Short mmCIF file of C-alpha atoms and ligand atoms in Angstrom, two decimals:
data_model
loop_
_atom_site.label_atom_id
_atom_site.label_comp_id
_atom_site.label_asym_id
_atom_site.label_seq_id
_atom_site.Cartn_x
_atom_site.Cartn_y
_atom_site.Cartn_z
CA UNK A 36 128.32 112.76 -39.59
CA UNK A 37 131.06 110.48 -41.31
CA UNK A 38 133.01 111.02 -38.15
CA UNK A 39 130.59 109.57 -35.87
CA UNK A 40 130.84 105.85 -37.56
CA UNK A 41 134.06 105.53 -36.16
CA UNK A 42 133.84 105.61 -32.31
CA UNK A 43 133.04 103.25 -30.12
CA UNK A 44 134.08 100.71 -27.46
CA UNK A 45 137.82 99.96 -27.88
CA UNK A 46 137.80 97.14 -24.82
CA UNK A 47 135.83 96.10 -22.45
CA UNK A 48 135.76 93.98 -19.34
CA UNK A 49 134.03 92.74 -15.95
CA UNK A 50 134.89 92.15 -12.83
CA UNK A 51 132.98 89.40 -10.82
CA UNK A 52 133.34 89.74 -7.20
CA UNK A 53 134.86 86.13 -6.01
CA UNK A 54 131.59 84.89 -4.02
CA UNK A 55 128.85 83.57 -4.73
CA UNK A 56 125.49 82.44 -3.33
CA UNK A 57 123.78 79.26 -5.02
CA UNK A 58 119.97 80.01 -5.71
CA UNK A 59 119.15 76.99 -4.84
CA UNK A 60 120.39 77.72 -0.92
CA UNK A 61 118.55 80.85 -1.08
CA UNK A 62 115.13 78.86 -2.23
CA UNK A 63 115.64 76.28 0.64
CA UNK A 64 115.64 79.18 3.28
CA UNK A 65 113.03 80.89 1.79
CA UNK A 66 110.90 78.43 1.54
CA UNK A 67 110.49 78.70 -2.22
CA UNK A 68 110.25 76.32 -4.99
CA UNK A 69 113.77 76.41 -6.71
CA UNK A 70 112.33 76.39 -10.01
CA UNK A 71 110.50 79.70 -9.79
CA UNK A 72 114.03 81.37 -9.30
CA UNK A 73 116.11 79.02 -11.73
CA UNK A 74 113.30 78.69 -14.32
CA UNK A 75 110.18 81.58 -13.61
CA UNK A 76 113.21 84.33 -13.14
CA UNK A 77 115.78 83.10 -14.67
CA UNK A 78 118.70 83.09 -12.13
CA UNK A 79 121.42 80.64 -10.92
CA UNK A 80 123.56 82.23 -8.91
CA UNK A 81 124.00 85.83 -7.18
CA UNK A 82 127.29 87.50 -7.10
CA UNK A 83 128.15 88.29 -2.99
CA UNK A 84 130.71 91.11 -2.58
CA UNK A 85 133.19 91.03 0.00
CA UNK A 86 134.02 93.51 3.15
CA UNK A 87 136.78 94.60 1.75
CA UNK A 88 135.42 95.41 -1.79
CA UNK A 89 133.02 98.04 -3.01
CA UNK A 90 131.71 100.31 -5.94
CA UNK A 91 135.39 101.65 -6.45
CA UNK A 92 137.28 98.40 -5.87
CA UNK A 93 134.88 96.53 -8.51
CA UNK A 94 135.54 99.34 -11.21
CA UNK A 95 139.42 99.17 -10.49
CA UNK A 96 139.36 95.91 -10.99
CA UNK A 97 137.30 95.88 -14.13
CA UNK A 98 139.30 98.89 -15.68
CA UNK A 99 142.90 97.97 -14.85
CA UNK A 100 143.13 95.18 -17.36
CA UNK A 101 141.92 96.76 -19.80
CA UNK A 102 143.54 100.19 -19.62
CA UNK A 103 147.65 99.38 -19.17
CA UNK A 104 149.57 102.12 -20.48
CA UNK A 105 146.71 104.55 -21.74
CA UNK A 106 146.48 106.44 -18.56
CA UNK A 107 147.70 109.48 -20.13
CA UNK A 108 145.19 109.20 -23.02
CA UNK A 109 142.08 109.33 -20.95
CA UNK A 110 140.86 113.06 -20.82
CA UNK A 111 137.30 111.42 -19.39
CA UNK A 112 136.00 109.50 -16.57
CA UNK A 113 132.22 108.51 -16.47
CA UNK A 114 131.30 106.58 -13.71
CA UNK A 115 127.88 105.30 -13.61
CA UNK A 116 126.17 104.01 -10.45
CA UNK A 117 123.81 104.06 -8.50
CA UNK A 118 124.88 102.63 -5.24
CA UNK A 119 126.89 105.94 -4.40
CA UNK A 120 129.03 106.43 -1.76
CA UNK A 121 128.68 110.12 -1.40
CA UNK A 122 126.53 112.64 -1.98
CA UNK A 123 129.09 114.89 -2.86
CA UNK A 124 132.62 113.75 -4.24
CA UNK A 125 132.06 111.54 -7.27
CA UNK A 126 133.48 107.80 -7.03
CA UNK A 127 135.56 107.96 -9.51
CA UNK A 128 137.95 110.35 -7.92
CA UNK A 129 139.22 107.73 -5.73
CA UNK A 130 138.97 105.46 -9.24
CA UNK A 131 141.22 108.01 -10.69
CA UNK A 132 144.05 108.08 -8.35
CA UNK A 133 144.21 103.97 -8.45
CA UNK A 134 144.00 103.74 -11.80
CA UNK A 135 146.97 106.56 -11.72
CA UNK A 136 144.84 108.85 -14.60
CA UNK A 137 146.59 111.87 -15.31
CA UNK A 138 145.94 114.95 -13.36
CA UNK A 139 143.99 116.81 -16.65
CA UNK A 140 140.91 114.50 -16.76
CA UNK A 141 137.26 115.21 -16.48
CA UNK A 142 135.85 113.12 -13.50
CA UNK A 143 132.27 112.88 -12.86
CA UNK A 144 129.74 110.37 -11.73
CA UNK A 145 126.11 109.82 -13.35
CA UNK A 146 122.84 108.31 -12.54
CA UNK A 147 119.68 107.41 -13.95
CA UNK A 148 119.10 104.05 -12.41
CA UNK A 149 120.30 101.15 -14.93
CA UNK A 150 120.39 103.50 -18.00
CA UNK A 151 123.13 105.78 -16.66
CA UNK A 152 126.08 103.43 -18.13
CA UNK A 153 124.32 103.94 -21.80
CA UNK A 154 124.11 107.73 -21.32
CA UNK A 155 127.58 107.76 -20.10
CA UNK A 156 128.91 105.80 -23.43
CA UNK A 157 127.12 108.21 -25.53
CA UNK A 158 128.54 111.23 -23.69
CA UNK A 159 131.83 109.58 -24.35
CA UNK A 160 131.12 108.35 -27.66
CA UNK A 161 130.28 113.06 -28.37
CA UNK A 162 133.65 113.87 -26.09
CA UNK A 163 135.84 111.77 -28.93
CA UNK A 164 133.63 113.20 -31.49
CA UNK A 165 134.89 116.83 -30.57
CA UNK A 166 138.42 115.53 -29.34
CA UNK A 167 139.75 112.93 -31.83
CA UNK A 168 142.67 112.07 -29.82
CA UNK A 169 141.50 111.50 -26.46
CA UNK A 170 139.77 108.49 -25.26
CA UNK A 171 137.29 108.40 -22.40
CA UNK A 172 136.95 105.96 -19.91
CA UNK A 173 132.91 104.63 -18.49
CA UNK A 174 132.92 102.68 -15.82
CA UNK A 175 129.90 100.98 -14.02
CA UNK A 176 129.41 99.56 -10.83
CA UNK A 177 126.71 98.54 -8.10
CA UNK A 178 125.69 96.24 -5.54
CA UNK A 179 122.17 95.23 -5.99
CA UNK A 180 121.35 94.84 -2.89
CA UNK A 181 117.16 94.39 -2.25
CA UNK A 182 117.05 93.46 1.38
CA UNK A 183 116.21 90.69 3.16
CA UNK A 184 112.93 88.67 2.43
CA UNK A 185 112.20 90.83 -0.30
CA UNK A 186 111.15 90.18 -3.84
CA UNK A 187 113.69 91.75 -5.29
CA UNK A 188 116.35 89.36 -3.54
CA UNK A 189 116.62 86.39 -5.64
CA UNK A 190 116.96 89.05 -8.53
CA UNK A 191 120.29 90.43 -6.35
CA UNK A 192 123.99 90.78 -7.92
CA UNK A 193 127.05 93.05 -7.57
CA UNK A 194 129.74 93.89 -10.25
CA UNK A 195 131.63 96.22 -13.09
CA UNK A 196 132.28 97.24 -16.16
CA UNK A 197 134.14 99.23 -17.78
CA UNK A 198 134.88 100.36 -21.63
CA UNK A 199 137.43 102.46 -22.83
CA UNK A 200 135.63 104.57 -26.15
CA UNK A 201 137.84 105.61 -28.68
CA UNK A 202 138.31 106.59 -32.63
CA UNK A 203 139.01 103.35 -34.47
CA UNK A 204 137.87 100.96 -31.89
CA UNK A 205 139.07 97.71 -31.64
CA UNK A 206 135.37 95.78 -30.44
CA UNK A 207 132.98 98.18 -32.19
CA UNK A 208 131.21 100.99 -33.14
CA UNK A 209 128.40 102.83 -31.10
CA UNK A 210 125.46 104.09 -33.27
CA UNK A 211 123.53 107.22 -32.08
CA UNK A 212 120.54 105.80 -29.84
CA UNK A 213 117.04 106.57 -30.05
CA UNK A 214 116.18 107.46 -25.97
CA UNK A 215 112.68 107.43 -24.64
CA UNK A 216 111.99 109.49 -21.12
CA UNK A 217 108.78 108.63 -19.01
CA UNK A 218 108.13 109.67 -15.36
CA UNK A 219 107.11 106.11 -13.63
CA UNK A 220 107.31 105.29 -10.33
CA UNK A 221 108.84 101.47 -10.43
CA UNK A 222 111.87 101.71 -9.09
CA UNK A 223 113.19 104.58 -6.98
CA UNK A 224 115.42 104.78 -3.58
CA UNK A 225 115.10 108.36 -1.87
CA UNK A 226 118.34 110.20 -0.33
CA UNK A 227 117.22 108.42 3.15
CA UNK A 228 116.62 105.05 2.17
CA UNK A 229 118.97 101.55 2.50
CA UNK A 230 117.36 99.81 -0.49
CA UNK A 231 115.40 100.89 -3.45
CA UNK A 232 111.20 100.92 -3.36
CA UNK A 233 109.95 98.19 -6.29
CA UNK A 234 107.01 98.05 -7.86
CA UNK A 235 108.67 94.50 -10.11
CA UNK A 236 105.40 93.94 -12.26
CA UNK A 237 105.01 98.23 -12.86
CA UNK A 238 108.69 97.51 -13.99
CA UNK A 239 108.39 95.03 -16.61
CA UNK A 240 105.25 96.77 -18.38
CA UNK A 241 107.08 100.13 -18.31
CA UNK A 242 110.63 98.13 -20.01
CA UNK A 243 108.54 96.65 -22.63
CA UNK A 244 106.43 99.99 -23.05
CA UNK A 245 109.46 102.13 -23.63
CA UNK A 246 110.91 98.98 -25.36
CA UNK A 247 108.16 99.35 -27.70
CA UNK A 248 108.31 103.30 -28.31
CA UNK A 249 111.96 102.81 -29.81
CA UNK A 250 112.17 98.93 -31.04
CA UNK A 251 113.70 98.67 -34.55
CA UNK A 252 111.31 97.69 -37.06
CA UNK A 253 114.10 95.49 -38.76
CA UNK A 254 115.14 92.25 -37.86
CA UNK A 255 118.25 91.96 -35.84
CA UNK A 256 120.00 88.48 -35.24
CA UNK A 257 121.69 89.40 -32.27
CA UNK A 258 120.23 91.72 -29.67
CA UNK A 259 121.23 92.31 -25.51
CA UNK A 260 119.36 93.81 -23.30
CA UNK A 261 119.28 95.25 -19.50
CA UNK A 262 118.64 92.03 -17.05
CA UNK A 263 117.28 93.14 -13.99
CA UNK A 264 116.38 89.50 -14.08
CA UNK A 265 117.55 86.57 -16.90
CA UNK A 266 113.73 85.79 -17.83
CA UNK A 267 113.29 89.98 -18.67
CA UNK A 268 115.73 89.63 -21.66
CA UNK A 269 112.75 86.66 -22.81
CA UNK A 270 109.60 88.95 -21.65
CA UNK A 271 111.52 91.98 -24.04
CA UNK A 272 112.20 90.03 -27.03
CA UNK A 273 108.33 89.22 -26.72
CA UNK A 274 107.72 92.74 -27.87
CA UNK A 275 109.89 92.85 -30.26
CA UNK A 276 108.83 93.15 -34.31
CA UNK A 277 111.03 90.73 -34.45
CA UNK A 278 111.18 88.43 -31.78
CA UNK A 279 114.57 86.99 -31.49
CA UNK A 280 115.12 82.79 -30.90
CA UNK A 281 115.78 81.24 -27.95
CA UNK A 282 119.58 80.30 -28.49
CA UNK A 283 120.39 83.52 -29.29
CA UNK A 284 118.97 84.60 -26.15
CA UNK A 285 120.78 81.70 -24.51
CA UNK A 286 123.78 83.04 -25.44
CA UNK A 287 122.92 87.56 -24.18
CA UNK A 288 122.01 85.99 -20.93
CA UNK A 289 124.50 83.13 -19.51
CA UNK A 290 126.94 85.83 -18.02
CA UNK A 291 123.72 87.39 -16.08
CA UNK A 292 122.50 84.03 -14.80
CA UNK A 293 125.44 83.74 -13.02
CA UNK A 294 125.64 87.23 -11.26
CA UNK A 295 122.39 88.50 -10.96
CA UNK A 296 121.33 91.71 -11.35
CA UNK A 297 124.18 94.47 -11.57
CA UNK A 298 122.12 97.33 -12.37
CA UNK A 299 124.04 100.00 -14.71
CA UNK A 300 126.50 97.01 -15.94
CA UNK A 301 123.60 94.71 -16.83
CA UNK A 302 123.74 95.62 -20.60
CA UNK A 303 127.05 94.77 -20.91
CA UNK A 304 127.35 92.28 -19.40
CA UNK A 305 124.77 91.23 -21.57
CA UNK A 306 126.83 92.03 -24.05
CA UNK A 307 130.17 90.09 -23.05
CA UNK A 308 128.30 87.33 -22.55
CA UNK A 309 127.21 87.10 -26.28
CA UNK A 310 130.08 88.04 -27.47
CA UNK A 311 131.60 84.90 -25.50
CA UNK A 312 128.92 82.14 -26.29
CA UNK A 313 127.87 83.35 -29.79
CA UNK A 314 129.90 81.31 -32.96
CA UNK A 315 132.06 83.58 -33.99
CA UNK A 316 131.49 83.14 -37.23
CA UNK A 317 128.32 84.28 -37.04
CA UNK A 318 129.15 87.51 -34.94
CA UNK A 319 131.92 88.38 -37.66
CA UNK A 320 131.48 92.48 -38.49
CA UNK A 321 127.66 92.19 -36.86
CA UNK A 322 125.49 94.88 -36.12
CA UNK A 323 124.12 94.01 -32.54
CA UNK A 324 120.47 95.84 -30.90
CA UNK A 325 120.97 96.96 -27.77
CA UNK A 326 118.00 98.01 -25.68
CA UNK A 327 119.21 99.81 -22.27
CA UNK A 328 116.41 100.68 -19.64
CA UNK A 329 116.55 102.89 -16.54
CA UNK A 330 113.74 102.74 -13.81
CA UNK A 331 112.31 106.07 -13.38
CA UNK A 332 112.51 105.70 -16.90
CA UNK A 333 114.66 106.23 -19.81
CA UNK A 334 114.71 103.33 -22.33
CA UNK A 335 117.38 103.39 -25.15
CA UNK A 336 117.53 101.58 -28.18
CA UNK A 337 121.61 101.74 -30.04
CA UNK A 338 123.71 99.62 -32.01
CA UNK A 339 127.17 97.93 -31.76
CA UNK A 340 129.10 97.22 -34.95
CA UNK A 341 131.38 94.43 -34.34
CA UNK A 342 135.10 95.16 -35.97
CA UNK A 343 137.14 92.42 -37.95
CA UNK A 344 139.41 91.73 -34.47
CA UNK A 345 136.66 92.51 -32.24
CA UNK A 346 138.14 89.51 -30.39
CA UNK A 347 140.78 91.80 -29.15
CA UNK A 348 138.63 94.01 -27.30
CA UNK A 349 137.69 91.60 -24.75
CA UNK A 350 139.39 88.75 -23.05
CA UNK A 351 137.43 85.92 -22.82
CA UNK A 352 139.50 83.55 -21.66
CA UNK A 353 139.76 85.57 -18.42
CA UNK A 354 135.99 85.99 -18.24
CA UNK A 355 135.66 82.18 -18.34
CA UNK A 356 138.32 81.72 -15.90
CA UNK A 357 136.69 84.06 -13.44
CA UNK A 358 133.39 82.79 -12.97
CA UNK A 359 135.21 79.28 -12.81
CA UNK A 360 137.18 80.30 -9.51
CA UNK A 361 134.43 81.93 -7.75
CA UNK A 362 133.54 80.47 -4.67
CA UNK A 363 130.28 79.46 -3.45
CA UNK A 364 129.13 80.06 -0.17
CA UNK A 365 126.76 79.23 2.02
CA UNK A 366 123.51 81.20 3.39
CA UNK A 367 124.67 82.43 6.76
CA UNK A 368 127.86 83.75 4.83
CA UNK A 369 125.70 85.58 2.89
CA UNK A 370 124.00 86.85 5.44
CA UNK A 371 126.86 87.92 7.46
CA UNK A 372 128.44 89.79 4.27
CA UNK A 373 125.29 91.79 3.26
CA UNK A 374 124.99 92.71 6.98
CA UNK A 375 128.62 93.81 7.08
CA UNK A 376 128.04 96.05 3.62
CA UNK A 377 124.38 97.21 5.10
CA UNK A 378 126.34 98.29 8.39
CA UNK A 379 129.26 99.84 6.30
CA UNK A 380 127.71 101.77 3.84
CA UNK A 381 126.18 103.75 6.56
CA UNK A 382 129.31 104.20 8.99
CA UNK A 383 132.01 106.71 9.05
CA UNK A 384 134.47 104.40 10.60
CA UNK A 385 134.72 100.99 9.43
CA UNK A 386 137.80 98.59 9.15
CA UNK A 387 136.98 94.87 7.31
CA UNK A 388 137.79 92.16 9.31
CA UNK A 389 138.45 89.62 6.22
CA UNK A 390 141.08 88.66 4.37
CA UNK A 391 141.18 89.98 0.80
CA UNK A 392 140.96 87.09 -2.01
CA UNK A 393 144.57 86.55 -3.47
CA UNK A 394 143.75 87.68 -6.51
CA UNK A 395 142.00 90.78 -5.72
CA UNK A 396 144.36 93.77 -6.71
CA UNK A 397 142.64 96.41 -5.31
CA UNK A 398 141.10 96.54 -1.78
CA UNK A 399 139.39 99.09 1.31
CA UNK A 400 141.54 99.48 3.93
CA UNK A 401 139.52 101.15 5.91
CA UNK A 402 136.55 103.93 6.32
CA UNK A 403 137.46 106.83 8.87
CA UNK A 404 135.46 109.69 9.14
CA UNK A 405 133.61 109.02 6.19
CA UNK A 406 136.46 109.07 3.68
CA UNK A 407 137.75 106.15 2.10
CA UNK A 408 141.52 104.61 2.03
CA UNK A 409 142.35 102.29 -0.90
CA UNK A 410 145.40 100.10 -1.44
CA UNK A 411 146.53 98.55 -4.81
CA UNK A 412 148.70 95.33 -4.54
N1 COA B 25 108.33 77.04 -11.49
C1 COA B 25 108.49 77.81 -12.61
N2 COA B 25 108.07 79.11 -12.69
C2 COA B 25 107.49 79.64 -11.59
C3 COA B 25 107.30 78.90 -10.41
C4 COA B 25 107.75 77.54 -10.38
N3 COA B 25 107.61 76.79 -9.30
N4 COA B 25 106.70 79.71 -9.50
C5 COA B 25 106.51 80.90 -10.10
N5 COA B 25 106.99 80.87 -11.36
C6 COA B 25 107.02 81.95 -12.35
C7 COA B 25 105.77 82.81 -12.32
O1 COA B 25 104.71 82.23 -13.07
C8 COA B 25 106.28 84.10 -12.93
O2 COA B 25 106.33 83.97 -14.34
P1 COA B 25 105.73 85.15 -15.29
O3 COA B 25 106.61 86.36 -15.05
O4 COA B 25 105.86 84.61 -16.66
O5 COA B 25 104.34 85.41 -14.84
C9 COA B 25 107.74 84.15 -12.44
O6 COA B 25 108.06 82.83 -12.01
C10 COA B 25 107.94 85.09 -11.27
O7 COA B 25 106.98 84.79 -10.30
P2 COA B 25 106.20 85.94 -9.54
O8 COA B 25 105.18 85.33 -8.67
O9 COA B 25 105.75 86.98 -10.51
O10 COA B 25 107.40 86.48 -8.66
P3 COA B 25 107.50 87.71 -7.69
O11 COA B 25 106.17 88.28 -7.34
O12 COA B 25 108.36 87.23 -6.58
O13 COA B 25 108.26 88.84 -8.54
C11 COA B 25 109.99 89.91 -9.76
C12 COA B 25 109.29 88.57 -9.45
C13 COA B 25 111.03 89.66 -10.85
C14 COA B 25 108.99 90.94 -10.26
C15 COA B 25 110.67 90.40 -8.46
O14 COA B 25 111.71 89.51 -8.13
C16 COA B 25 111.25 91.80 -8.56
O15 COA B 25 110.55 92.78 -8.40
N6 COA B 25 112.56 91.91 -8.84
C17 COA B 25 113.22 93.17 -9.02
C18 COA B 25 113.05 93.65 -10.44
C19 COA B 25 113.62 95.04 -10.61
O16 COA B 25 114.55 95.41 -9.94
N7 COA B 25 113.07 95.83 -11.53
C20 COA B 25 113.53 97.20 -11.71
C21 COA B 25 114.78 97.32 -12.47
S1 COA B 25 114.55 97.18 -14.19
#
């Protein structure tokens, strides 16, 4: 039991694609009045993925940084997703080869909609339980993609994260969580099917309903949730016993304003984006709620202990600098890159026509035959 206080998330980082699409372009083409996507759902921005970037790229490029010279400590790789590639071979295998993990390392991939990334860190967080000197590595990444003239669009996003959970961890320590399973139909995307069915208003009663089953009945100053959409984080705290204020919100949502929804990540990002806004003298050795949902459902309510030099575990400055450089685009660009990834994801041959952004390190060369080909810079 003793043992279990001491692992957790050693680092942790994101990687926002380099595009993005202005929600106030999106509003004018659809007709819509800005301010029920800026203010009624909560969203600036939606992060636009490239054709030469997908699930694997985005978790290379979160987990590179963040991993330099502990390939050969990584006996685990969970990656969490659920905008697979294949039915069959897990994502991370490519992941694994160009993140050059060593050849004795458990590779799988997971899914249960939005919650998978949770269940993955608490797999993790039971593999260093039973070997002490290993470290596992859980990666998440997805491309929200909704479709076209669809509610769900506005609420659209694409990105990763990825932790590395060790003994002694540098950010903080992962509590046991408290999950809650229901079978609900809100959210679901058959073997067949381009984009995911959504029942949106189901989806918010059955978050705050599972929300409810597990919510702490003491008060936590700082909590993060999963942000389908920014406003959700405000419609959860609504539920809770107690309800949290609306800076401290302000602060577990900024990061997801400005991407939009990234499914599995969500949490995290959630997460990073507190830890980045939030005084630090005021996060200094906290104890942070975290409530993780999965359509479908699984909710899960767990705890993050911040560490004295919990600083170290992320790197702000490079989250800040990110979002900075992105680059807005316009609507038909948009267009034209979601049809490119709609066309791609279902073709065995495919080779971008783009040029890769200079500061991408990983890219897709090409699809042939339904196998992917991967280059590092
Ligand atoms: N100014 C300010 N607010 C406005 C507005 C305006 N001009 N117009 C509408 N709004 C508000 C509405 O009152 C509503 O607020 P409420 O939620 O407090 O009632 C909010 O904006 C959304 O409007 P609504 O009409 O409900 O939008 P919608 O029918 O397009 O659906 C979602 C919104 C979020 C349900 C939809 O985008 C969706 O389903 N997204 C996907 C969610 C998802 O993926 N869930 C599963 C994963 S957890």
């Amino acid at each position: 039991m003793e043992k279990t206080r001491n692992i957790g998330i050693d680092r942790i980082h994101f990687y926002a694609p380099k595009m993005y699409l202005d929600l106030e372009d999106l509003a004018t083409v659809r007709n819509t009045d800005v301010n029920k996507f800026k203010i009624g759902i909560g969203q600036e921005k939606m992060a636009i993925i490239s054709p030469n970037e997908d699930i694997v790229t985005m978790a290379a490029e979160a987990a590179f940084p963040i991993l330099q010279g502990q390939e050969n400590d990584i006996g685990l790789l969970l990656f969490a997703t659920e905008s697979g590639i294949d039915y069959s071979k897990a994502a991370g295998i490519y992941l694994h080869t160009l993140l050059g993990l060593n050849s004795h390392c458990r590779v799988l991939e997971v899914k249960q909609a939005c919650y998978a990334a949770t269940g993955a860190l608490q797999l993790a967080k039971d593999y260093v339980l039973a070997n002490p000197h290993k470290k596992a590595l859980v990666v998440s990444s997805d491309v929200a993609w909704y479709g076209f003239e669809t509610p769900g669009e506005v609420t659209q996003g694409a990105g990763a994260i990825a932790m590395i959970v060790s003994q002694n961890p540098t950010l903080g320590i992962v509590s046991e969580g408290v999950p809650i399973v229901q079978n609900i139909e809100d959210f679901y995307r058959p073997s067949f099917h381009e984009v995911p069915i959504v029942d949106g208003k189901l989806s918010i009663r059955s978050y705050r309903d599972l929300l409810k089953a597990v919510r702490p009945e003491k008060a936590f100053e700082f909590m993060c949730f999963h942000m389908p959409f920014a406003v959700m984080s405000d419609k959860a705290s609504e539920v809770l016993t107690h309800p949290l204020s609306s800076e401290v919100l302000a602060y577990a949502k900024a990061f997801n304003k400005e991407i939009g929804n990234i499914y599995n990540g969500s949490l995290f990002l959630s997460l990073l984006s507190l830890l980045s806004y939030a005084p630090p003298s005021r996060l200094n050795q906290q104890t942070i709620g975290m409530f993780s949902y999965g359509s479908g459902a699984i909710g899960e309510f767990f705890t993050i202990t911040l560490q004295p030099n919990y600083q170290k575990g992320f790197d702000q400055n490079k989250l800040l600098k990110d979002f900075a450089q992105r680059k807005r685009i316009d609507f038909q660009t948009y267009h034209q890159m979601m049809e490119i990834y709609r066309h791609r994801e279902s073709s065995l041959e495919f080779t971008p026509d783009f040029s890769a952004d200079n500061q991408q390190i990983f890219v897709l060369e090409s699809i042939h035959q339904g196998h992917r080909l991967y280059k590092k810079r």
